[in-house]
Amino acid sequence: MNTPNEKNKGGRPKKSVKRSYRLRVACTALELEIIEAKAKQVQLTVSEFLREAAFNSRIDTRQKTLPKEVLEFTGQLN
């Protein structure tokens, strides 16, 4: 506990891991409403909901190049 020389200042105890970074996300009003509704549905804050979605969801990578067949076809056009 507290020794006679230590005073308990009170207040909330410090968290072991502080979240000190903030992200800004651009979305439409409709997208915001959907995100807020989904977060409320599972009883999470929007921050908690987005964190859970980021860590626990699977997103397939987009294919940024054209398929091989299309590239070969465009090469033949020249």
Coordinates of C-alpha atoms in Angstrom, one line a residue:
M1 CA 0.0 0.0 0.0
N2 CA 1.1 3.6 0.5
T3 CA 4.0 4.3 2.9
P4 CA 3.6 7.4 5.1
N5 CA 5.8 9.4 2.7
E6 CA 3.8 8.6 -0.4
K7 CA 0.5 10.4 -1.0
N8 CA -2.2 8.9 -3.1
K9 CA -3.0 11.6 -5.6
G10 CA -6.2 9.9 -6.7
G11 CA -7.6 9.9 -10.2
R12 CA -7.5 7.3 -12.8
P13 CA -4.6 4.8 -12.8
K14 CA -2.2 5.0 -15.8
K15 CA -2.8 2.6 -18.6
S16 CA 0.0 0.1 -19.4
V17 CA -0.2 0.9 -23.1
K18 CA -1.2 4.4 -24.1
R19 CA -2.9 4.9 -27.5
S20 CA -1.3 8.1 -28.5
Y21 CA -1.8 8.0 -32.3
R22 CA -4.9 9.2 -34.1
L23 CA -6.1 8.2 -37.5
R24 CA -8.4 10.3 -39.7
V25 CA -10.6 8.4 -42.1
A26 CA -12.6 10.1 -44.9
C27 CA -16.1 8.7 -45.5
T28 CA -19.5 9.9 -46.6
A29 CA -22.3 10.7 -44.2
L30 CA -24.0 7.4 -45.1
E31 CA -20.8 5.4 -44.5
L32 CA -20.4 7.1 -41.1
E33 CA -24.0 6.2 -40.1
I34 CA -23.5 2.6 -41.1
I35 CA -20.2 2.4 -39.1
E36 CA -21.8 4.0 -36.1
A37 CA -24.9 1.7 -36.3
K38 CA -22.7 -1.5 -36.6
A39 CA -20.6 -0.4 -33.7
K40 CA -23.7 0.3 -31.6
Q41 CA -25.2 -3.0 -32.5
V42 CA -22.2 -4.9 -31.0
Q43 CA -21.9 -2.5 -28.1
L44 CA -18.5 -1.0 -29.0
T45 CA -17.3 2.5 -29.6
V46 CA -16.5 3.4 -33.1
S47 CA -12.8 3.3 -32.3
E48 CA -13.1 -0.2 -30.8
F49 CA -15.2 -1.4 -33.7
L50 CA -12.7 -0.1 -36.3
R51 CA -9.8 -1.6 -34.4
E52 CA -11.5 -5.0 -34.2
A53 CA -12.4 -4.8 -37.9
A54 CA -8.8 -4.0 -38.8
F55 CA -7.2 -6.8 -36.8
N56 CA -9.8 -9.5 -37.2
S57 CA -11.1 -9.2 -40.8
R58 CA -9.6 -10.6 -44.0
I59 CA -9.4 -8.4 -47.1
D60 CA -8.3 -9.8 -50.4
T61 CA -5.6 -7.8 -52.1
R62 CA -6.5 -6.0 -55.3
Q63 CA -5.0 -7.0 -58.6
K64 CA -3.3 -3.9 -59.8
T65 CA -1.9 -5.2 -63.1
L66 CA -3.9 -6.5 -66.0
P67 CA -4.1 -10.3 -66.5
K68 CA -1.4 -11.9 -68.5
E69 CA -3.7 -12.6 -71.4
V70 CA -4.7 -9.0 -71.7
L71 CA -1.1 -7.8 -71.7
E72 CA -0.1 -10.3 -74.4
F73 CA -3.1 -9.2 -76.5
T74 CA -2.2 -5.5 -76.2
G75 CA 1.4 -6.4 -77.1
Q76 CA 0.2 -8.0 -80.3
L77 CA -1.8 -4.9 -81.3
N78 CA 1.4 -2.9 -81.7

